[in-house]
Amino acid sequence: FLINSTPLQVTMFSCCENVSVEPGEELLSTPVVIEVLMGRHFFVEPPNCYVTFTYGGREYNTETHENATSPQWPDSKHELAYDGQPISIDFAIMQRSAKENVKIASVTVKWDRFLPGLRKVADYLVTPLVPGVKNTAAIRVAATLQPQSMPKRPAGPRRKALFVGICYAGTESYLPKCHEDAEKMKNYFCGHWGFNDTPEDTKVLMDGEGASESSRPTRDNIKAGMKWLVDEAVPGDSLLFFYSGHGSQQPNFNDREKDGFDETLVPVDVETCGMLVDDEINEILVQPLPAGVRLTCFLDSCHSGSGLDLPYRWNPYMEEGASWHLDQGGYYGDADVICVSAAADDETAKGVPAMGEREDFPSGAFAAAWCVACEVHETQCKMNWKEMLKIVKDVCEDFHFGQSVQLSSSQKFDLKREFNFHDCIPNSNDKKGAVVNDGETPVYPSENKLKKSAFIQHMQQMMQMGMPPGMDMGGMMMGF
């Protein structure tokens, strides 16, 4: 291909067609899809690059491609409103590091006219801003004018939910009934908390007999589901993410995690596609959300205490009066995000398959405890977050499984706040990006070296046993 440092110019033809619009929908002006596909010659250290740009008052980002001097962003596709006028976009190439995110290069691309349905791709030379970015550095961008108008999202606040349940059928990591928890929790939240059981508002990913390829909880499908959940979110929206399946850990090599490990979710195709790491989950689920959006997450899995890498954590097992503490491996965000996890980062979560025999009850001890607390909240007295967490904590303790329920959030809030899935408090963060301490990102290299060595030995042992790393199996009561 040829490097093209000039703006893309094509001829635009009229694109007016009769489009059927459902009641309550509005037409969006014919959209332009912008794709940031790849970059080249960004020789910076660490080579963790992504691209960001702002259009129409909204910020768009690619994912971070780690350890690549010529990164690729195959999933970066952004739909922009188009009214027939020229479009000019300033692209910033960013370097994500443990200390801060740095702008390393930039380029302005202008499109004057478009041909409907024609996808035009070009490489654009960037202006280097730091040493290591070569004068041949470029990004490849594609622009496509959609061939017809598209319906806009319904007006007003929207409630969307994604439920993931994985039993790993046919493998040594099998979790009986676990996949069914996704469907059961979907029925509960749609029946009790106002989420809509429609394909437009609710998605379920679960494995097991009869699961279609598009609904299987593979790594790609889970990521696509997360992106669908947060797509087009606006202030007033309330979003929900529920995960039931294996959780694990892997060594963290940027030394931001105090325990030396990143927490992970384990998709059904983990052996071929790998795990979903907490940094990546935060980047997909949390960072795109604007202030005024509420996202609630439930992680019923092992090692899930900081599974979203949120900046603030509160431990229900601390003494009365204990406050939030800053998680030095977290990332600040704009939205009101609350995550409740089944176990601390160094603990396993348990399930009791016999509980799942009930038609309306999940098999996970943590999910079951939440159903008990919600029943008390609905039928006996309205409770706040602290009271709800106490019930969940007490129920889990009654199981004698040794798992500690955890709470994390994008911002500190009063635990006497009424328990609800749809309220939203204003963003109280005046910071962006990675959590820092007195201007410096905390690092723990000496403390974590032995832990990483022990972890590698653990993985080797598990692989010799024919089991995926980090899966602690135990008869009828299984660690998630």
Short mmCIF file of C-alpha atoms in Angstrom, two decimals:
data_model
loop_
_atom_site.label_atom_id
_atom_site.label_comp_id
_atom_site.label_asym_id
_atom_site.label_seq_id
_atom_site.Cartn_x
_atom_site.Cartn_y
_atom_site.Cartn_z
CA PHE A 1 0.00 0.00 0.00
CA LEU A 2 1.04 3.61 -0.44
CA ILE A 3 1.50 6.10 2.34
CA ASN A 4 -0.93 8.96 1.72
CA SER A 5 -0.51 12.06 3.83
CA THR A 6 -3.23 14.05 2.07
CA PRO A 7 -6.93 14.16 2.98
CA LEU A 8 -9.24 11.63 1.38
CA GLN A 9 -11.59 13.22 -1.17
CA VAL A 10 -14.38 11.35 -2.96
CA THR A 11 -17.60 12.38 -4.66
CA MET A 12 -20.89 12.29 -2.75
CA PHE A 13 -24.18 11.28 -4.33
CA SER A 14 -27.64 11.89 -2.95
CA CYS A 15 -28.74 9.21 -0.51
CA CYS A 16 -32.43 9.68 0.22
CA GLU A 17 -34.56 6.56 0.62
CA ASN A 18 -37.85 5.68 2.26
CA VAL A 19 -37.01 4.17 5.64
CA SER A 20 -39.50 2.45 7.94
CA VAL A 21 -39.29 3.88 11.45
CA GLU A 22 -40.94 2.28 14.45
CA PRO A 23 -43.03 4.46 16.80
CA GLY A 24 -40.82 6.27 19.31
CA GLU A 25 -37.76 6.14 17.05
CA GLU A 26 -36.07 9.09 15.38
CA LEU A 27 -34.02 9.07 12.21
CA LEU A 28 -30.31 9.57 12.61
CA SER A 29 -28.72 11.50 9.77
CA THR A 30 -26.89 9.09 7.47
CA PRO A 31 -23.93 7.90 9.57
CA VAL A 32 -20.28 7.70 8.63
CA VAL A 33 -18.34 4.78 10.10
CA ILE A 34 -14.74 5.63 11.01
CA GLU A 35 -12.32 2.72 11.55
CA VAL A 36 -8.84 3.14 13.01
CA LEU A 37 -7.19 -0.04 11.77
CA MET A 38 -3.47 0.03 12.51
CA GLY A 39 -0.35 2.11 13.11
CA ARG A 40 3.31 1.79 12.26
CA HIS A 41 6.72 2.76 13.58
CA PHE A 42 5.82 3.87 17.13
CA PHE A 43 9.08 2.85 18.80
CA VAL A 44 8.29 4.01 22.32
CA GLU A 45 8.75 2.24 25.64
CA PRO A 46 6.49 0.62 26.68
CA PRO A 47 4.96 0.12 23.21
CA ASN A 48 1.36 0.20 24.45
CA CYS A 49 -0.43 2.48 22.00
CA TYR A 50 -4.00 3.48 21.32
CA VAL A 51 -5.74 6.23 19.32
CA THR A 52 -8.29 8.73 20.57
CA PHE A 53 -10.32 11.47 18.91
CA THR A 54 -13.28 13.71 19.72
CA TYR A 55 -16.26 14.32 17.46
CA GLY A 56 -19.56 15.98 18.26
CA GLY A 57 -18.51 16.49 21.88
CA ARG A 58 -17.88 12.76 22.43
CA GLU A 59 -14.54 11.05 22.88
CA TYR A 60 -13.77 7.84 20.97
CA ASN A 61 -10.90 5.43 21.68
CA THR A 62 -9.39 2.30 20.24
CA GLU A 63 -8.32 -0.45 22.59
CA THR A 64 -4.72 -0.51 23.76
CA HIS A 65 -2.48 -2.80 21.73
CA GLU A 66 0.26 -3.81 24.12
CA ASN A 67 3.87 -4.52 23.23
CA ALA A 68 3.55 -3.63 19.54
CA THR A 69 5.54 -0.93 17.76
CA SER A 70 3.15 -1.27 14.79
CA PRO A 71 -0.14 -1.84 16.62
CA GLN A 72 -3.40 -3.12 15.14
CA TRP A 73 -6.90 -2.17 16.27
CA PRO A 74 -9.24 -4.53 14.35
CA ASP A 75 -12.28 -3.81 16.55
CA SER A 76 -12.11 -0.02 16.33
CA LYS A 77 -15.30 1.02 14.54
CA HIS A 78 -17.08 4.28 15.39
CA GLU A 79 -20.36 5.55 13.95
CA LEU A 80 -20.59 9.33 13.52
CA ALA A 81 -23.58 11.43 12.52
CA TYR A 82 -23.18 12.98 9.07
CA ASP A 83 -25.18 15.92 7.66
CA GLY A 84 -23.47 16.33 4.31
CA GLN A 85 -20.80 18.76 5.49
CA PRO A 86 -17.03 18.08 5.43
CA ILE A 87 -15.67 16.14 8.42
CA SER A 88 -12.34 17.02 10.03
CA ILE A 89 -10.95 14.87 12.85
CA ASP A 90 -7.83 15.35 14.97
CA PHE A 91 -6.42 11.93 15.85
CA ALA A 92 -4.09 11.62 18.84
CA ILE A 93 -1.83 8.58 19.18
CA MET A 94 -1.43 7.83 22.88
CA GLN A 95 1.03 5.71 24.85
CA ARG A 96 -0.41 3.94 27.89
CA SER A 97 2.17 3.44 30.65
CA ALA A 98 2.11 2.66 34.34
CA LYS A 99 2.77 6.30 35.22
CA GLU A 100 0.54 8.22 32.81
CA ASN A 101 -0.90 8.30 29.31
CA VAL A 102 1.23 10.37 26.93
CA LYS A 103 0.36 11.86 23.54
CA ILE A 104 3.15 10.70 21.24
CA ALA A 105 1.88 11.78 17.81
CA SER A 106 -1.05 13.42 16.02
CA VAL A 107 -2.61 13.88 12.62
CA THR A 108 -5.63 15.77 11.26
CA VAL A 109 -7.71 14.01 8.60
CA LYS A 110 -10.39 15.76 6.56
CA TRP A 111 -13.05 14.15 4.39
CA ASP A 112 -14.88 16.54 2.07
CA ARG A 113 -17.31 14.18 0.36
CA PHE A 114 -18.39 10.54 0.54
CA LEU A 115 -19.76 7.92 -1.83
CA PRO A 116 -22.52 5.93 -0.04
CA GLY A 117 -21.45 2.38 0.71
CA LEU A 118 -17.88 2.84 -0.54
CA ARG A 119 -15.20 2.09 2.07
CA LYS A 120 -12.08 4.14 1.46
CA VAL A 121 -8.86 3.31 3.30
CA ALA A 122 -5.68 5.38 3.46
CA ASP A 123 -2.56 5.70 5.58
CA TYR A 124 -1.88 9.12 7.11
CA LEU A 125 1.57 10.22 8.19
CA VAL A 126 1.56 11.50 11.77
CA THR A 127 3.47 14.34 13.40
CA PRO A 128 5.88 12.85 15.99
CA LEU A 129 5.74 14.50 19.42
CA VAL A 130 8.21 12.34 21.36
CA PRO A 131 11.47 10.52 20.59
CA GLY A 132 10.95 7.05 19.17
CA VAL A 133 8.16 7.95 16.74
CA LYS A 134 9.74 7.71 13.29
CA ASN A 135 9.14 10.18 10.48
CA THR A 136 7.55 7.28 8.60
CA ALA A 137 5.01 6.66 11.37
CA ALA A 138 1.40 6.58 10.21
CA ILE A 139 -2.07 5.38 11.10
CA ARG A 140 -4.46 3.63 8.74
CA VAL A 141 -8.01 4.98 8.80
CA ALA A 142 -11.10 3.86 6.89
CA ALA A 143 -14.26 5.90 6.30
CA THR A 144 -17.60 4.54 5.03
CA LEU A 145 -20.84 6.40 4.47
CA GLN A 146 -23.71 4.04 5.31
CA PRO A 147 -25.97 3.50 2.28
CA GLN A 148 -29.20 4.40 4.10
CA SER A 149 -30.49 6.23 7.14
CA MET A 150 -30.58 4.28 10.37
CA PRO A 151 -32.98 4.42 13.33
CA LYS A 152 -31.72 6.30 16.35
CA ARG A 153 -31.85 4.83 19.86
CA PRO A 154 -35.18 5.44 21.64
CA ALA A 155 -35.51 8.78 23.39
CA GLY A 156 -35.16 8.95 27.17
CA PRO A 157 -33.18 6.90 29.69
CA ARG A 158 -32.43 3.34 28.65
CA ARG A 159 -31.89 0.18 30.69
CA LYS A 160 -29.61 -2.47 29.20
CA ALA A 161 -28.20 -5.66 30.69
CA LEU A 162 -25.68 -8.36 29.74
CA PHE A 163 -25.68 -11.75 31.48
CA VAL A 164 -22.85 -14.28 31.06
CA GLY A 165 -22.93 -17.82 32.44
CA ILE A 166 -20.34 -20.52 31.69
CA CYS A 167 -20.32 -24.19 32.74
CA TYR A 168 -17.34 -25.29 30.54
CA ALA A 169 -19.19 -28.47 29.54
CA GLY A 170 -16.96 -31.33 28.45
CA THR A 171 -13.85 -29.99 30.18
CA GLU A 172 -12.04 -30.62 33.46
CA SER A 173 -13.20 -27.16 34.55
CA TYR A 174 -16.89 -28.09 34.48
CA LEU A 175 -19.18 -26.01 36.73
CA PRO A 176 -22.59 -27.68 37.11
CA LYS A 177 -25.58 -25.36 36.66
CA CYS A 178 -23.35 -22.29 36.46
CA HIS A 179 -24.38 -21.40 32.91
CA GLU A 180 -28.03 -21.44 33.91
CA ASP A 181 -27.39 -18.66 36.44
CA ALA A 182 -27.20 -16.16 33.56
CA GLU A 183 -30.76 -16.97 32.43
CA LYS A 184 -32.10 -17.07 36.00
CA MET A 185 -30.57 -13.72 36.94
CA LYS A 186 -31.89 -12.23 33.70
CA ASN A 187 -35.38 -13.35 34.63
CA TYR A 188 -34.96 -11.93 38.13
CA PHE A 189 -33.70 -8.49 37.10
CA CYS A 190 -36.26 -8.16 34.30
CA GLY A 191 -39.06 -9.28 36.61
CA HIS A 192 -38.12 -7.20 39.66
CA TRP A 193 -35.95 -4.24 38.63
CA GLY A 194 -37.39 -2.87 35.42
CA PHE A 195 -34.90 -4.22 32.89
CA ASN A 196 -36.57 -5.11 29.59
CA ASP A 197 -36.43 -8.68 28.32
CA THR A 198 -36.07 -7.72 24.67
CA PRO A 199 -33.20 -8.38 22.22
CA GLU A 200 -32.60 -4.62 22.00
CA ASP A 201 -32.10 -4.22 25.75
CA THR A 202 -30.95 -7.56 27.15
CA LYS A 203 -28.41 -10.14 25.99
CA VAL A 204 -27.51 -13.55 27.46
CA LEU A 205 -24.32 -15.46 26.68
CA MET A 206 -24.27 -19.04 27.95
CA ASP A 207 -22.78 -22.35 26.90
CA GLY A 208 -24.29 -25.78 27.27
CA GLU A 209 -26.49 -27.92 25.06
CA GLY A 210 -28.20 -26.05 22.23
CA ALA A 211 -26.21 -22.83 22.56
CA SER A 212 -25.74 -21.08 19.22
CA GLU A 213 -22.30 -19.93 18.15
CA SER A 214 -23.28 -16.26 18.50
CA SER A 215 -24.54 -16.77 22.07
CA ARG A 216 -21.62 -18.84 23.37
CA PRO A 217 -19.50 -16.94 25.93
CA THR A 218 -16.30 -16.94 23.90
CA ARG A 219 -13.71 -14.25 24.47
CA ASP A 220 -14.76 -12.36 21.36
CA ASN A 221 -18.47 -12.67 22.14
CA ILE A 222 -18.02 -11.44 25.72
CA LYS A 223 -16.02 -8.44 24.50
CA ALA A 224 -18.63 -7.73 21.83
CA GLY A 225 -21.36 -7.99 24.46
CA MET A 226 -19.57 -5.52 26.72
CA LYS A 227 -19.19 -3.07 23.85
CA TRP A 228 -22.86 -3.47 22.98
CA LEU A 229 -23.78 -2.76 26.62
CA VAL A 230 -22.01 0.60 26.77
CA ASP A 231 -22.57 1.65 23.16
CA GLU A 232 -24.43 4.97 22.81
CA ALA A 233 -24.81 5.30 26.58
CA VAL A 234 -25.98 8.76 27.64
CA PRO A 235 -26.65 10.39 31.03
CA GLY A 236 -29.67 8.81 32.67
CA ASP A 237 -29.01 5.30 31.35
CA SER A 238 -28.67 2.38 33.78
CA LEU A 239 -26.62 -0.64 32.73
CA LEU A 240 -26.10 -4.06 34.33
CA PHE A 241 -23.41 -6.72 33.84
CA PHE A 242 -23.62 -10.16 35.51
CA TYR A 243 -20.92 -12.83 35.17
CA SER A 244 -20.98 -16.38 36.52
CA GLY A 245 -18.04 -18.58 35.66
CA HIS A 246 -14.39 -19.17 36.40
CA GLY A 247 -12.14 -16.32 37.49
CA SER A 248 -8.38 -16.52 37.66
CA GLN A 249 -5.19 -14.44 37.85
CA GLN A 250 -2.11 -13.85 35.78
CA PRO A 251 1.15 -12.03 36.55
CA ASN A 252 1.02 -8.25 36.22
CA PHE A 253 4.18 -6.97 34.57
CA ASN A 254 3.74 -3.20 34.87
CA ASP A 255 4.04 -3.47 38.69
CA ARG A 256 0.83 -1.53 39.36
CA GLU A 257 -0.87 -4.35 41.25
CA LYS A 258 0.13 -4.65 44.89
CA ASP A 259 -0.29 -8.43 44.89
CA GLY A 260 1.57 -8.75 41.60
CA PHE A 261 -1.39 -10.16 39.66
CA ASP A 262 -4.08 -9.05 37.26
CA GLU A 263 -7.52 -10.55 37.86
CA THR A 264 -9.23 -12.25 34.93
CA LEU A 265 -12.47 -13.69 33.63
CA VAL A 266 -12.23 -17.07 31.90
CA PRO A 267 -14.18 -17.42 28.62
CA VAL A 268 -15.28 -20.80 27.35
CA ASP A 269 -12.53 -20.79 24.68
CA VAL A 270 -9.77 -19.86 27.13
CA GLU A 271 -7.44 -22.62 25.93
CA THR A 272 -7.23 -21.11 22.44
CA CYS A 273 -8.02 -17.42 22.98
CA GLY A 274 -6.84 -16.65 26.52
CA MET A 275 -8.45 -14.80 29.41
CA LEU A 276 -10.03 -11.36 29.76
CA VAL A 277 -7.78 -9.21 31.97
CA ASP A 278 -9.13 -6.60 34.41
CA ASP A 279 -7.33 -3.71 32.66
CA GLU A 280 -8.98 -4.67 29.37
CA ILE A 281 -12.41 -5.07 31.01
CA ASN A 282 -12.09 -1.59 32.55
CA GLU A 283 -11.10 -0.14 29.19
CA ILE A 284 -14.14 -1.66 27.45
CA LEU A 285 -16.83 -1.37 30.15
CA VAL A 286 -15.89 1.69 32.23
CA GLN A 287 -13.78 4.16 30.28
CA PRO A 288 -16.26 4.84 27.42
CA LEU A 289 -19.10 5.80 29.80
CA PRO A 290 -19.87 9.50 30.32
CA ALA A 291 -20.82 11.09 33.62
CA GLY A 292 -24.47 10.53 34.48
CA VAL A 293 -24.53 6.85 33.45
CA ARG A 294 -24.99 4.12 36.09
CA LEU A 295 -23.30 0.74 35.62
CA THR A 296 -23.71 -2.09 38.16
CA CYS A 297 -21.62 -5.25 37.87
CA PHE A 298 -21.85 -8.59 39.66
CA LEU A 299 -18.85 -10.92 39.35
CA ASP A 300 -19.64 -14.39 40.71
CA SER A 301 -16.18 -15.83 40.22
CA CYS A 302 -12.89 -16.54 41.97
CA HIS A 303 -10.30 -13.78 42.44
CA SER A 304 -12.81 -11.10 41.48
CA GLY A 305 -12.35 -8.48 44.23
CA SER A 306 -10.74 -5.95 41.89
CA GLY A 307 -12.03 -7.52 38.69
CA LEU A 308 -12.97 -4.16 37.15
CA ASP A 309 -9.88 -2.23 38.31
CA LEU A 310 -12.03 0.52 39.84
CA PRO A 311 -10.20 3.13 41.95
CA TYR A 312 -12.08 2.76 45.26
CA ARG A 313 -12.75 -0.30 47.38
CA TRP A 314 -14.75 -0.92 50.55
CA ASN A 315 -14.45 -4.10 52.58
CA PRO A 316 -17.64 -5.21 54.42
CA TYR A 317 -15.44 -7.14 56.85
CA MET A 318 -13.64 -4.07 58.19
CA GLU A 319 -14.47 -2.56 61.54
CA GLU A 320 -17.47 -0.26 61.91
CA GLY A 321 -16.66 3.22 60.66
CA ALA A 322 -14.00 2.05 58.20
CA SER A 323 -13.89 4.13 55.03
CA TRP A 324 -13.15 3.60 51.36
CA HIS A 325 -9.54 3.05 50.41
CA LEU A 326 -7.79 3.84 47.14
CA ASP A 327 -6.87 0.87 44.95
CA GLN A 328 -3.50 1.81 43.51
CA GLY A 329 -4.00 -0.51 40.56
CA GLY A 330 -7.29 1.11 39.53
CA TYR A 331 -8.38 3.60 36.90
CA TYR A 332 -10.60 6.65 37.38
CA GLY A 333 -13.75 6.98 35.27
CA ASP A 334 -16.56 9.47 34.68
CA ALA A 335 -19.62 7.26 35.19
CA ASP A 336 -21.18 6.01 38.43
CA VAL A 337 -19.89 2.42 38.43
CA ILE A 338 -20.46 -0.08 41.26
CA CYS A 339 -19.05 -3.60 41.24
CA VAL A 340 -19.87 -6.29 43.80
CA SER A 341 -17.61 -9.35 43.69
CA ALA A 342 -17.98 -12.83 45.15
CA ALA A 343 -14.48 -13.11 46.59
CA ALA A 344 -11.30 -11.20 47.36
CA ASP A 345 -8.45 -11.28 44.87
CA ASP A 346 -6.73 -14.10 46.76
CA GLU A 347 -9.89 -16.15 47.39
CA THR A 348 -12.04 -18.63 45.51
CA ALA A 349 -15.81 -18.36 45.15
CA LYS A 350 -18.03 -21.38 45.56
CA GLY A 351 -21.14 -22.81 44.03
CA VAL A 352 -23.63 -25.37 45.27
CA PRO A 353 -25.18 -27.19 42.30
CA ALA A 354 -28.04 -28.46 44.48
CA MET A 355 -29.24 -24.86 44.92
CA GLY A 356 -29.56 -24.55 41.19
CA GLU A 357 -32.20 -27.27 41.15
CA ARG A 358 -34.71 -24.58 42.13
CA GLU A 359 -36.30 -23.08 39.05
CA ASP A 360 -35.71 -19.48 40.15
CA PHE A 361 -32.52 -19.82 42.20
CA PRO A 362 -28.89 -19.55 41.02
CA SER A 363 -26.27 -22.14 41.92
CA GLY A 364 -23.58 -19.65 42.93
CA ALA A 365 -23.37 -18.99 46.67
CA PHE A 366 -22.76 -15.30 46.03
CA ALA A 367 -25.62 -14.90 43.54
CA ALA A 368 -27.94 -16.83 45.85
CA ALA A 369 -26.99 -14.56 48.76
CA TRP A 370 -27.92 -11.52 46.66
CA CYS A 371 -31.30 -13.03 45.86
CA VAL A 372 -31.91 -13.50 49.58
CA ALA A 373 -30.91 -9.89 50.33
CA CYS A 374 -33.07 -8.56 47.50
CA GLU A 375 -36.05 -10.54 48.76
CA VAL A 376 -35.63 -8.94 52.21
CA HIS A 377 -35.32 -5.53 50.55
CA GLU A 378 -38.51 -6.03 48.53
CA THR A 379 -40.75 -7.75 51.07
CA GLN A 380 -39.64 -6.55 54.53
CA CYS A 381 -37.90 -3.17 54.49
CA LYS A 382 -36.04 -0.92 52.08
CA MET A 383 -32.32 -1.05 52.75
CA ASN A 384 -29.18 0.87 51.90
CA TRP A 385 -26.02 -0.52 50.33
CA LYS A 386 -24.33 -1.21 53.66
CA GLU A 387 -27.31 -3.17 54.95
CA MET A 388 -27.58 -5.17 51.75
CA LEU A 389 -23.90 -6.06 51.84
CA LYS A 390 -24.23 -7.19 55.46
CA ILE A 391 -26.98 -9.65 54.51
CA VAL A 392 -24.96 -10.97 51.57
CA LYS A 393 -21.91 -11.28 53.83
CA ASP A 394 -23.87 -13.12 56.54
CA VAL A 395 -25.49 -15.54 54.07
CA CYS A 396 -22.12 -16.35 52.48
CA GLU A 397 -20.65 -16.92 55.94
CA ASP A 398 -23.47 -19.35 56.69
CA PHE A 399 -22.23 -21.47 53.79
CA HIS A 400 -18.79 -21.71 55.52
CA PHE A 401 -17.00 -21.39 52.20
CA GLY A 402 -14.45 -18.77 53.29
CA GLN A 403 -15.22 -16.27 50.53
CA SER A 404 -15.36 -12.54 51.29
CA VAL A 405 -17.81 -10.36 49.37
CA GLN A 406 -16.13 -7.22 48.02
CA LEU A 407 -17.37 -3.79 46.89
CA SER A 408 -15.55 -1.48 44.49
CA SER A 409 -16.62 1.76 42.83
CA SER A 410 -15.59 4.46 40.40
CA GLN A 411 -16.07 6.99 43.21
CA LYS A 412 -16.58 7.08 46.95
CA PHE A 413 -20.20 7.25 48.10
CA ASP A 414 -22.10 7.15 51.39
CA LEU A 415 -22.88 3.49 52.16
CA LYS A 416 -26.23 4.67 53.53
CA ARG A 417 -27.19 5.41 49.95
CA GLU A 418 -30.49 3.69 49.11
CA PHE A 419 -30.04 0.36 47.38
CA ASN A 420 -31.09 0.81 43.75
CA PHE A 421 -29.88 -0.06 40.27
CA HIS A 422 -31.09 3.05 38.47
CA ASP A 423 -30.04 6.08 40.54
CA CYS A 424 -26.84 7.91 39.69
CA ILE A 425 -24.70 10.24 41.78
CA PRO A 426 -22.69 13.05 40.15
CA ASN A 427 -19.11 12.28 39.22
CA SER A 428 -16.84 13.33 42.10
CA ASN A 429 -13.50 12.53 40.46
CA ASP A 430 -11.26 15.37 39.37
CA LYS A 431 -8.70 12.95 37.95
CA LYS A 432 -8.51 10.81 34.85
CA GLY A 433 -6.62 7.67 33.91
CA ALA A 434 -4.55 5.49 36.19
CA VAL A 435 -4.54 6.03 39.95
CA VAL A 436 -1.37 7.72 41.13
CA ASN A 437 0.04 8.35 44.59
CA ASP A 438 1.63 11.74 45.29
CA GLY A 439 2.37 12.19 41.64
CA GLU A 440 3.96 8.77 41.24
CA THR A 441 2.42 5.47 40.25
CA PRO A 442 3.18 2.93 43.00
CA VAL A 443 5.33 0.00 41.94
CA TYR A 444 6.00 -3.23 43.78
CA PRO A 445 8.69 -5.06 41.80
CA SER A 446 10.64 -6.56 44.69
CA GLU A 447 7.50 -7.59 46.57
CA ASN A 448 6.01 -9.32 43.54
CA LYS A 449 9.00 -11.13 42.08
CA LEU A 450 8.61 -14.19 44.31
CA LYS A 451 4.82 -14.19 43.85
CA LYS A 452 5.19 -14.26 40.06
CA SER A 453 7.70 -17.09 40.31
CA ALA A 454 5.31 -19.07 42.53
CA PHE A 455 2.46 -18.37 40.11
CA ILE A 456 4.44 -19.75 37.17
CA GLN A 457 5.12 -22.92 39.16
CA HIS A 458 1.40 -23.14 39.95
CA MET A 459 0.49 -22.86 36.26
CA GLN A 460 2.95 -25.58 35.35
CA GLN A 461 1.48 -27.89 37.97
CA MET A 462 -2.08 -27.24 36.80
CA MET A 463 -1.15 -27.86 33.17
CA GLN A 464 0.50 -31.16 34.13
CA MET A 465 -2.83 -32.11 35.72
CA GLY A 466 -4.61 -31.26 32.47
CA MET A 467 -6.49 -28.29 33.98
CA PRO A 468 -6.50 -24.64 32.92
CA PRO A 469 -4.31 -22.51 35.22
CA GLY A 470 -5.99 -21.08 38.30
CA MET A 471 -8.96 -23.47 38.35
CA ASP A 472 -9.45 -24.87 41.85
CA MET A 473 -11.77 -27.83 41.63
CA GLY A 474 -13.35 -29.52 44.60
CA GLY A 475 -16.10 -32.15 44.22
CA MET A 476 -19.67 -30.90 44.46
CA MET A 477 -18.68 -27.52 45.89
CA MET A 478 -16.60 -25.88 43.21
CA GLY A 479 -14.50 -22.79 43.14
CA PHE A 480 -15.57 -20.42 40.40
#
